[in-house]
């Protein structure tokens, strides 16, 4: 897929919670096609401590208005600077980067999202829905404050929630959710994005039931286009870049 | 009419702007963002005698105005380069210079010897300055006898343009430059990354899997500029300047300090079009200063 570099205009900065916000960005030309799982390298600029771009998942797209949105968690200087952007500000993006998820080989699909890991799952849920699937979408977090915009997913599948403290949905980790005891064998594929321990736990359960599992990694990156080889992950075929060979990997190919 | 061409030994570069090794892949990674043919040259990712997986992740730490890396020369080896990568880049109408590294003198020789017949590889850059490998790499570049020995050995098997990329992690870089010049280097690239370190205070752990790594980016530019100035006064062969160059003004500064050509490195990660912007900016500078031949600027520092 052809990659682009464009100056986007901020059309909205949506405060979701104290930790999460979404940026709606208008493309100066027709918005190029983007696939679920792909990301943009966002130029933060104007700070010595944010020299490099920030890789951020494409959260949503609107081809009628030529807008895309990014869901961002404030974790450091770069994302905090982005949280202060206002309508009309300009943001430079290198995009769309990375690969995408594969489609299910059977009927049922399970999407598992943890924290900001829900970002790449919205486009995936939409795509699955448009192809006639009705995926189960399991959103996990430490507390209810980590469950971001679950309503956005409801048109595209059935949404389930877990929190470590039980403040929303079932109490416990995602792999302890009743879906895992009651329905796990019905899924032809599991997709996951979230903290590493969560994805590893999901991958283990998937492997034990011989269910294909694809995870989207969030390794730190410099270039985002396969030039620097900083973001590698260990696979059975040696080190692969998260930015070009990923961010989506079949867990059977990873040395987890 | 502005003449931007410069000569690095036998290589006539259409302009002095090249991409630095390890920051530009092999070239095609940047095809969507620029016409790579406009560059004076491409320095490829390092090539070693055998496949190397490099170091474990994490291999990168962002630092004030720069970054540390400890990639560790990941590449699939010289045979793979010749069979798979070379056919994909040989169409470029610019100089393709392969960065050559290894753990042993024999390894450097093997790579150079295998690259020698490739028509479109018009030169090699001996990397005796990688700080991220346990054996070889920087060890060759931090002592005059070692630097001289590997240069001499490769000179014996390689008859095209041979550039030697120097390490800044030395007390007197001009001495190393002279040592490689004496053993047949056609040019020197100054500088590779500076050895550095990053710590995660919350976790009380080093950020990089290798603990130390190579610092690059604007943070190192003043050091690089000083070393280019020192080396260019010490040797007769052309000096290629690099280290934190991010815009045309930076590039001009390196030329004034004595560099015949420049390489753009880490800035490619921040702006994949930066090489072209630097080239356009150099033209603009020349026209603003009434310069008709870029060579007028080389070493033209006034004092």
Coordinates of C-alpha atoms in Angstrom, one line a residue:
Chain A
X1 CA 0.0 0.0 0.0
X2 CA 1.2 3.5 -0.8
X3 CA 2.2 5.5 2.1
X4 CA 1.6 9.3 2.4
X5 CA 2.8 12.3 4.4
X6 CA 0.2 14.9 4.9
X7 CA -0.6 17.9 7.1
X8 CA -4.0 17.2 8.7
X9 CA -6.2 19.8 10.3
X10 CA -7.5 19.1 13.8
X11 CA -11.3 19.3 13.5
X12 CA -12.0 18.1 17.1
X13 CA -10.2 17.2 20.2
X14 CA -12.6 15.1 22.2
X15 CA -11.9 14.7 25.9
X16 CA -13.1 11.2 26.8
X17 CA -11.6 10.7 30.3
X18 CA -8.7 12.3 32.2
X19 CA -6.4 9.8 30.5
X20 CA -7.9 9.3 27.1
X21 CA -8.8 11.7 24.2
X22 CA -9.6 11.4 20.5
X23 CA -8.4 13.6 17.7
X24 CA -10.5 14.1 14.6
X25 CA -8.3 15.0 11.8
X26 CA -9.2 16.3 8.3
X27 CA -7.1 15.1 5.4
X28 CA -6.1 17.8 2.9
X29 CA -6.9 15.4 0.0
X30 CA -9.2 12.5 -0.4
X31 CA -8.6 10.2 2.5
X32 CA -6.6 7.2 1.3
X33 CA -7.8 3.7 2.0
X34 CA -6.8 2.3 5.4
X35 CA -7.1 -1.1 6.9
X36 CA -7.9 -2.2 10.5
X37 CA -4.7 -2.4 12.5
X38 CA -2.8 0.2 10.5
X39 CA -1.3 3.2 12.2
X40 CA 0.0 6.7 11.6
X41 CA 3.4 8.1 12.7
X42 CA 2.4 11.5 14.3
X43 CA 4.8 14.4 14.5
X44 CA 4.6 16.0 17.9
X45 CA 7.2 18.7 17.4
X46 CA 8.3 21.7 19.4
X47 CA 9.9 19.8 22.2
X48 CA 13.4 18.4 22.9
X49 CA 11.9 15.4 24.6
X50 CA 9.6 14.4 21.8
X51 CA 12.1 14.3 18.9
X52 CA 10.6 11.2 17.3
X53 CA 7.1 10.7 15.8
X54 CA 4.5 8.7 17.8
X55 CA 3.0 5.6 16.3
X56 CA -0.8 5.7 16.9
X57 CA -3.5 3.3 15.7
X58 CA -6.1 4.6 13.3
X59 CA -9.2 4.5 15.4
X60 CA -11.9 5.4 12.9
X61 CA -12.3 6.8 9.4
X62 CA -14.9 8.8 7.6
X63 CA -14.5 8.8 3.8
X64 CA -17.5 11.2 3.4
X65 CA -15.7 14.0 5.3
X66 CA -12.1 12.8 4.6
X67 CA -11.5 12.5 8.3
X68 CA -9.7 10.0 10.5
X69 CA -9.6 9.8 14.2
X70 CA -6.9 8.7 16.6
X71 CA -7.7 7.4 20.1
X72 CA -4.8 8.4 22.4
X73 CA -3.8 7.7 26.0
X74 CA -1.7 10.2 27.8
X75 CA 1.4 8.4 28.7
X76 CA 4.3 10.9 28.3
X77 CA 5.4 14.3 27.0
X78 CA 4.4 13.4 23.4
X79 CA 0.9 12.3 24.0
X80 CA 0.3 15.1 26.6
X81 CA 1.4 17.6 24.0
X82 CA -1.0 16.0 21.5
X83 CA -3.9 16.3 24.1
X84 CA -3.5 20.1 24.0
X85 CA -4.2 20.4 20.3
X86 CA -7.1 22.7 19.4
X87 CA -9.5 22.9 16.5
X88 CA -7.6 24.3 13.5
X89 CA -4.2 23.1 14.6
X90 CA -2.1 21.2 12.0
X91 CA -0.7 17.7 12.6
X92 CA 1.7 16.0 10.3
X93 CA 1.1 12.3 9.7
X94 CA 3.0 9.6 7.9
X95 CA 0.4 6.9 7.1
X96 CA -1.1 4.4 6.6
X97 CA 1.5 2.1 8.0
X98 CA 1.7 -1.6 8.9
X99 CA -0.3 -4.7 8.0
X100 CA -3.8 -5.8 8.9
X101 CA -5.7 -8.6 10.4
X102 CA -6.8 -11.7 8.5
X103 CA -10.4 -12.6 8.1
X104 CA -12.0 -15.5 10.0
X105 CA -11.9 -18.9 8.4
X106 CA -15.1 -19.9 10.2
X107 CA -18.2 -18.1 11.6
X108 CA -17.5 -16.6 15.0
X109 CA -14.8 -14.2 16.0
X110 CA -13.8 -12.8 19.3
X111 CA -12.2 -9.4 19.7
X112 CA -10.4 -8.7 22.9
X113 CA -9.3 -5.1 23.8
X114 CA -7.5 -3.9 26.8
X115 CA -7.1 -0.2 27.6
X116 CA -6.0 1.9 24.7
X117 CA -5.7 -1.4 22.8
X118 CA -9.3 -1.0 21.8
X119 CA -8.2 1.6 19.2
X120 CA -7.4 -0.8 16.3
X121 CA -10.4 -2.9 17.1
X122 CA -13.1 -0.5 16.0
X123 CA -12.2 -0.6 12.3
X124 CA -11.8 -4.4 12.6
X125 CA -15.3 -4.7 14.1
X126 CA -16.8 -2.5 11.4
X127 CA -15.1 -4.6 8.6
X128 CA -16.2 -7.9 10.1
X129 CA -19.7 -6.6 10.5
X130 CA -19.7 -5.4 6.9
X131 CA -18.7 -8.9 5.8
X132 CA -21.7 -10.4 7.7
X133 CA -20.0 -11.4 10.9
X134 CA -21.4 -10.6 14.3
X135 CA -18.2 -10.7 16.4
X136 CA -18.1 -10.8 20.2
X137 CA -16.2 -7.8 21.5
X138 CA -14.7 -8.2 25.0
X139 CA -13.3 -5.0 26.5
X140 CA -11.1 -5.2 29.6
X141 CA -9.6 -2.7 31.9
X142 CA -8.3 -2.2 35.5
X143 CA -11.4 -0.1 36.4
X144 CA -14.4 1.3 34.7
X145 CA -12.3 4.4 33.8
X146 CA -10.3 2.2 31.4
X147 CA -13.4 1.1 29.4
X148 CA -13.4 3.7 26.6
X149 CA -16.5 4.3 24.5
X150 CA -17.9 0.8 24.5
X151 CA -21.1 2.1 22.9
X152 CA -19.1 2.7 19.7
X153 CA -18.7 -1.0 19.2
X154 CA -22.3 -2.0 19.8
X155 CA -23.5 -1.6 16.2
X156 CA -20.9 -4.1 15.0
X157 CA -21.2 -7.0 17.5
X158 CA -22.0 -8.0 21.0
X159 CA -20.0 -6.1 23.6
X160 CA -18.8 -7.6 26.9
X161 CA -16.9 -5.9 29.6
X162 CA -14.5 -7.0 32.4
X163 CA -12.6 -5.0 35.0
X164 CA -10.0 -6.1 37.5
X165 CA -12.0 -4.5 40.3
X166 CA -15.5 -5.3 39.1
X167 CA -16.4 -1.7 38.7
X168 CA -17.9 -2.5 35.3
X169 CA -18.9 -5.8 33.7
X170 CA -17.6 -9.0 35.1
X171 CA -14.8 -8.9 37.7
X172 CA -11.4 -10.3 36.8
X173 CA -9.1 -10.5 33.8
X174 CA -10.3 -10.9 30.2
X175 CA -9.3 -14.5 30.1
X176 CA -11.5 -15.1 33.2
X177 CA -14.6 -13.8 31.5
X178 CA -17.5 -16.3 31.1
X179 CA -17.1 -16.1 27.3
X180 CA -13.9 -18.2 27.9
X181 CA -15.7 -20.9 29.8
X182 CA -18.9 -20.9 27.8
X183 CA -18.1 -20.0 24.2
X184 CA -14.4 -20.2 23.6
X185 CA -14.6 -23.3 21.4
X186 CA -17.1 -21.6 19.0
X187 CA -14.6 -19.0 17.8
X188 CA -12.7 -19.5 14.6
X189 CA -10.3 -16.7 15.4
X190 CA -9.4 -14.4 18.3
X191 CA -8.0 -10.9 17.8
X192 CA -6.4 -9.1 20.7
X193 CA -4.8 -5.8 21.4
X194 CA -3.8 -4.5 24.8
X195 CA -1.1 -4.8 27.5
X196 CA 1.5 -7.5 26.8
X197 CA 0.5 -9.7 29.8
X198 CA -3.1 -9.7 28.6
X199 CA -2.1 -10.6 25.0
X200 CA 0.2 -13.4 26.2
X201 CA -2.6 -14.8 28.4
X202 CA -5.1 -14.7 25.5
X203 CA -2.5 -16.3 23.2
X204 CA -2.0 -19.1 25.6
X205 CA -5.7 -19.9 25.9
X206 CA -6.1 -19.7 22.1
X207 CA -3.2 -22.1 21.6
X208 CA -4.7 -24.5 24.1
X209 CA -7.9 -24.7 22.1
X210 CA -6.1 -24.6 18.7
X211 CA -7.8 -21.3 17.8
X212 CA -5.8 -18.9 15.5
X213 CA -5.0 -15.8 17.4
X214 CA -3.8 -12.4 16.0
X215 CA -2.4 -9.7 18.2
X216 CA -1.5 -6.1 17.5
X217 CA 1.8 -5.1 19.1
X218 CA 2.7 -1.6 20.4
X219 CA 6.5 -1.8 20.3
X220 CA 8.4 1.5 20.5
X221 CA 9.4 2.7 17.1
X222 CA 11.5 5.3 15.4
X223 CA 10.8 5.4 11.7
X224 CA 7.6 3.4 11.3
X225 CA 8.6 2.4 7.7
X226 CA 11.0 -0.4 8.1
X227 CA 14.2 1.6 7.8
X228 CA 15.6 1.6 11.3
X229 CA 14.8 -1.9 12.6
X230 CA 14.3 -0.6 16.2
X231 CA 10.8 -2.0 16.8
X232 CA 11.6 -5.7 16.2
X233 CA 9.8 -8.7 17.7
X234 CA 11.2 -12.2 17.9
X235 CA 9.5 -14.6 15.6
X236 CA 10.2 -18.2 14.6
X237 CA 11.7 -16.7 11.4
X238 CA 14.0 -14.3 13.3
X239 CA 13.4 -10.7 14.2
X240 CA 10.6 -9.0 12.3
X241 CA 9.7 -5.3 12.4
X242 CA 6.5 -4.3 14.1
X243 CA 6.1 -1.4 11.8
X244 CA 6.1 -3.2 8.4
X245 CA 5.8 -6.9 9.1
X246 CA 3.3 -6.1 11.9
X247 CA 1.8 -4.6 14.0
X248 CA -0.5 -7.6 13.6
X249 CA 1.1 -11.0 14.2
X250 CA -0.3 -14.5 14.3
X251 CA 0.7 -15.6 17.8
X252 CA 1.8 -19.0 16.5
X253 CA 4.7 -17.2 14.7
X254 CA 5.9 -15.3 17.8
X255 CA 8.3 -16.3 20.5
X256 CA 6.1 -15.1 23.3
Chain B
X1 CA 23.7 27.6 -13.5
X2 CA 24.5 26.1 -10.1
X3 CA 26.9 23.1 -10.0
X4 CA 26.1 20.9 -7.0
X5 CA 28.3 18.0 -8.0
X6 CA 31.2 16.9 -5.8
X7 CA 33.8 14.2 -6.1
X8 CA 34.3 11.6 -3.4
X9 CA 37.5 10.0 -4.8
X10 CA 36.3 8.4 -8.1
X11 CA 32.6 8.9 -7.3
X12 CA 31.1 11.9 -9.0
X13 CA 28.0 12.7 -6.9
X14 CA 25.4 14.8 -8.5
X15 CA 25.0 16.7 -5.2
X16 CA 26.5 16.3 -1.8
X17 CA 23.4 14.9 -0.1
X18 CA 23.4 11.2 0.8
X19 CA 21.4 9.1 3.2
X20 CA 23.2 7.6 6.2
X21 CA 23.5 3.9 6.7
X22 CA 21.0 2.3 9.1
X23 CA 18.5 5.2 8.6
X24 CA 17.3 4.7 5.1
X25 CA 16.9 0.9 4.7
X26 CA 18.1 0.1 1.2
X27 CA 16.2 3.0 -0.5
X28 CA 12.8 1.5 -1.5
X29 CA 11.5 2.2 2.0
X30 CA 11.5 5.9 1.0
X31 CA 10.1 5.6 -2.6
X32 CA 6.6 6.7 -1.5
X33 CA 8.0 9.9 -0.1
X34 CA 10.7 11.1 -2.5
X35 CA 12.5 10.5 -5.8
X36 CA 15.5 8.7 -4.4
X37 CA 17.3 9.3 -7.7
X38 CA 17.7 12.9 -6.7
X39 CA 20.1 12.0 -3.9
X40 CA 23.9 12.2 -4.4
X41 CA 24.0 8.7 -3.0
X42 CA 22.5 6.0 -0.7
X43 CA 24.4 4.4 2.1
X44 CA 22.7 1.0 2.7
X45 CA 22.0 -0.7 6.0
X46 CA 25.1 -2.5 7.2
X47 CA 26.0 -5.8 5.4
X48 CA 27.9 -8.5 7.2
X49 CA 29.3 -11.9 6.0
X50 CA 26.6 -13.9 7.6
X51 CA 23.0 -13.4 8.7
X52 CA 22.7 -11.4 11.9
X53 CA 19.5 -11.1 14.1
X54 CA 20.9 -8.1 15.9
X55 CA 20.2 -7.3 19.6
X56 CA 17.1 -8.1 21.6
X57 CA 14.3 -5.6 21.8
X58 CA 14.2 -2.9 23.3
X59 CA 16.8 -1.4 20.9
X60 CA 15.8 2.2 20.9
X61 CA 15.4 5.0 23.5
X62 CA 14.3 8.5 22.7
X63 CA 16.6 11.1 24.2
X64 CA 16.5 14.9 24.3
X65 CA 16.9 16.0 20.6
X66 CA 17.9 12.5 19.5
X67 CA 17.8 8.8 20.2
X68 CA 19.9 5.9 21.2
X69 CA 19.9 2.7 19.2
X70 CA 21.3 -0.7 19.7
X71 CA 20.0 -2.5 16.6
X72 CA 23.3 -4.4 16.3
X73 CA 23.8 -4.7 12.5
X74 CA 20.7 -6.8 11.8
X75 CA 20.8 -8.0 8.2
X76 CA 20.5 -11.2 6.3
X77 CA 24.2 -11.4 5.1
X78 CA 26.0 -10.5 2.0
X79 CA 24.8 -13.4 -0.1
X80 CA 21.2 -12.4 0.5
X81 CA 22.0 -8.8 -0.3
X82 CA 23.5 -9.8 -3.6
X83 CA 20.7 -12.3 -4.5
X84 CA 17.6 -10.5 -3.2
X85 CA 18.2 -6.9 -2.3
X86 CA 20.6 -5.8 -5.1
X87 CA 18.2 -6.6 -7.9
X88 CA 15.5 -4.4 -6.2
X89 CA 17.8 -1.4 -5.9
X90 CA 20.1 -1.6 -9.0
X91 CA 17.7 0.5 -11.0
X92 CA 18.4 3.6 -8.9
X93 CA 20.2 6.3 -10.9
X94 CA 22.4 7.3 -7.9
X95 CA 25.5 5.9 -6.2
X96 CA 24.6 3.0 -4.0
X97 CA 27.3 2.5 -1.4
X98 CA 27.1 -0.6 0.8
X99 CA 28.0 -0.2 4.5
X100 CA 30.2 -3.2 5.4
X101 CA 30.7 -4.5 8.8
X102 CA 31.7 -7.8 10.6
X103 CA 33.3 -9.3 13.6
X104 CA 36.6 -10.2 12.0
X105 CA 39.0 -8.8 9.4
X106 CA 38.3 -11.9 7.3
X107 CA 34.6 -11.2 7.5
X108 CA 35.1 -7.6 6.2
X109 CA 37.2 -9.0 3.4
X110 CA 34.6 -11.6 2.4
X111 CA 31.9 -9.0 2.2
X112 CA 34.0 -6.5 0.2
X113 CA 35.3 -9.1 -2.2
X114 CA 31.7 -10.3 -2.9
X115 CA 30.5 -6.8 -3.5
X116 CA 33.4 -5.8 -5.7
X117 CA 31.9 -7.1 -9.0
X118 CA 28.5 -5.6 -8.5
X119 CA 28.2 -2.9 -11.2
X120 CA 25.8 -0.6 -9.4
X121 CA 27.5 -0.7 -6.1
X122 CA 30.0 2.0 -6.8
X123 CA 31.6 2.0 -3.3
X124 CA 31.6 0.6 0.2
X125 CA 31.7 2.2 3.5
X126 CA 33.7 0.3 6.1
X127 CA 31.9 0.4 9.3
X128 CA 34.6 0.2 12.0
X129 CA 32.5 2.2 14.4
X130 CA 29.3 0.3 15.3
X131 CA 29.1 0.6 19.1
X132 CA 26.4 -2.1 19.4
X133 CA 28.1 -5.4 18.7
X134 CA 30.1 -7.5 21.1
X135 CA 32.9 -8.3 18.7
X136 CA 34.4 -6.2 16.0
X137 CA 32.5 -3.1 15.0
X138 CA 33.8 -0.2 17.1
X139 CA 36.7 -2.2 18.4
X140 CA 38.3 -1.8 15.0
X141 CA 37.7 1.9 15.0
X142 CA 39.1 2.9 18.3
X143 CA 42.8 2.1 17.8
X144 CA 45.1 3.2 15.0
X145 CA 46.7 -0.2 14.4
X146 CA 43.3 -2.0 14.3
X147 CA 41.7 0.6 12.0
X148 CA 44.7 0.6 9.8
X149 CA 44.8 -3.2 9.6
X150 CA 41.2 -3.7 8.6
X151 CA 41.5 -0.9 6.1
X152 CA 44.6 -2.4 4.6
X153 CA 43.1 -5.9 4.4
X154 CA 40.0 -4.7 2.7
X155 CA 41.9 -2.5 0.3
X156 CA 43.7 -5.6 -0.9
X157 CA 40.4 -7.2 -2.1
X158 CA 38.4 -4.1 -3.1
X159 CA 39.3 -1.8 -5.9
X160 CA 36.5 0.6 -6.1
X161 CA 35.9 3.6 -3.8
X162 CA 36.4 2.6 -0.2
X163 CA 35.1 5.0 2.5
X164 CA 35.9 4.3 6.2
X165 CA 33.3 5.4 8.8
X166 CA 35.0 6.6 11.9
X167 CA 33.9 6.3 15.5
X168 CA 33.7 9.4 17.6
X169 CA 34.3 7.4 20.7
X170 CA 38.1 8.0 20.7
X171 CA 40.5 10.6 22.2
X172 CA 41.9 11.8 18.9
X173 CA 39.8 11.1 15.8
X174 CA 42.3 12.8 13.5
X175 CA 44.9 10.1 14.3
X176 CA 42.5 7.3 13.3
X177 CA 41.6 9.2 10.1
X178 CA 45.3 9.4 9.2
X179 CA 45.8 5.8 10.0
X180 CA 43.1 4.7 7.6
X181 CA 44.2 7.2 4.9
X182 CA 47.7 5.7 5.1
X183 CA 46.4 2.2 4.5
X184 CA 44.4 3.2 1.4
X185 CA 41.1 4.6 2.5
X186 CA 39.6 6.9 -0.3
X187 CA 37.4 8.9 2.0
X188 CA 36.3 8.9 5.6
X189 CA 32.7 9.3 7.0
X190 CA 32.7 11.3 10.2
X191 CA 31.0 10.4 12.6
X192 CA 29.1 7.3 13.7
X193 CA 27.0 7.3 16.8
X194 CA 28.3 8.3 20.3
X195 CA 28.2 5.7 23.0
X196 CA 25.4 6.6 25.4
X197 CA 23.0 5.1 27.9
X198 CA 19.4 5.6 29.0
X199 CA 17.8 4.5 32.4
X200 CA 14.2 4.0 33.3
X201 CA 14.2 5.5 36.8
X202 CA 10.8 4.1 37.7
X203 CA 11.9 0.5 37.0
X204 CA 15.5 1.1 38.0
X205 CA 16.5 -0.6 34.7
X206 CA 18.4 0.3 31.6
X207 CA 16.1 1.1 28.7
X208 CA 18.1 -0.8 26.1
X209 CA 18.6 -4.5 26.2
X210 CA 22.3 -3.9 25.7
X211 CA 22.4 -1.2 28.4
X212 CA 24.5 1.1 26.2
X213 CA 23.7 2.2 22.7
X214 CA 24.7 4.7 20.0
X215 CA 23.4 8.3 20.3
X216 CA 22.3 10.1 17.2
X217 CA 20.2 13.1 16.1
X218 CA 20.6 16.9 16.6
X219 CA 22.0 16.3 20.1
X220 CA 25.3 15.2 18.6
X221 CA 25.7 17.8 15.8
X222 CA 28.2 20.1 17.6
X223 CA 30.4 17.1 18.3
X224 CA 30.2 15.9 14.8
X225 CA 30.9 19.3 13.3
X226 CA 34.0 19.7 15.5
X227 CA 35.3 16.3 14.4
X228 CA 34.7 16.9 10.7
X229 CA 36.7 20.2 11.1
X230 CA 39.5 18.4 12.9
X231 CA 39.7 15.4 10.5
X232 CA 39.5 17.6 7.3
X233 CA 42.5 19.5 8.5
X234 CA 44.4 16.2 9.2
X235 CA 43.8 14.2 5.9
X236 CA 44.0 14.9 2.2
X237 CA 41.2 12.5 1.3
X238 CA 37.6 13.8 1.1
X239 CA 35.6 13.8 4.4
X240 CA 31.9 13.0 4.4
X241 CA 30.2 14.7 7.3
X242 CA 27.3 13.4 9.3
X243 CA 25.9 13.6 12.8
X244 CA 22.5 15.3 13.5
X245 CA 22.1 17.0 10.2
X246 CA 18.4 18.0 10.0
X247 CA 18.2 20.8 7.6
X248 CA 20.0 22.6 4.8
X249 CA 21.7 25.0 7.3
X250 CA 23.2 22.1 9.2
X251 CA 24.4 20.6 5.9
X252 CA 26.1 23.9 4.8
X253 CA 27.8 24.1 8.2
X254 CA 29.4 20.7 7.6
X255 CA 30.6 21.7 4.2
X256 CA 32.1 24.9 5.7
X257 CA 33.8 22.7 8.3
X258 CA 35.5 20.8 5.6
X259 CA 33.1 18.0 4.5
X260 CA 33.0 17.3 0.7
X261 CA 29.6 15.6 1.1
X262 CA 27.1 15.0 3.9
X263 CA 24.9 12.2 5.1
X264 CA 21.5 12.6 6.6
X265 CA 20.7 10.0 9.3
X266 CA 18.2 10.1 12.2
X267 CA 16.3 13.0 10.7
X268 CA 14.9 10.6 8.1
X269 CA 12.9 9.0 10.9
X270 CA 11.3 12.3 11.8
X271 CA 10.7 13.5 8.2
X272 CA 10.9 10.9 5.4
X273 CA 11.3 13.8 2.9
X274 CA 14.1 15.6 4.8
X275 CA 16.9 14.6 2.3
X276 CA 15.0 16.3 -0.5
X277 CA 14.2 19.4 1.6
X278 CA 17.9 19.6 2.5
X279 CA 18.9 19.4 -1.1
X280 CA 16.4 22.1 -2.1
X281 CA 17.6 24.2 0.8
X282 CA 21.2 24.0 -0.3
X283 CA 20.2 25.3 -3.7
X284 CA 18.3 28.1 -2.1
X285 CA 21.3 29.0 0.1
X286 CA 23.7 29.0 -2.9
X287 CA 21.4 31.2 -4.9
X288 CA 21.0 33.6 -2.0
X289 CA 24.8 33.8 -1.5
X290 CA 25.6 34.0 -5.2
X291 CA 27.4 30.7 -5.2
X292 CA 27.6 28.9 -8.6
X293 CA 29.7 25.9 -7.6
X294 CA 29.0 24.1 -4.3
X295 CA 32.7 23.1 -4.1
X296 CA 33.4 26.8 -3.2
X297 CA 31.8 26.1 0.2
X298 CA 33.9 23.1 1.1
X299 CA 36.2 24.0 4.0
X300 CA 35.4 27.7 3.3
X301 CA 35.1 28.5 7.0
X302 CA 36.4 32.0 7.7
X303 CA 38.1 32.9 10.9

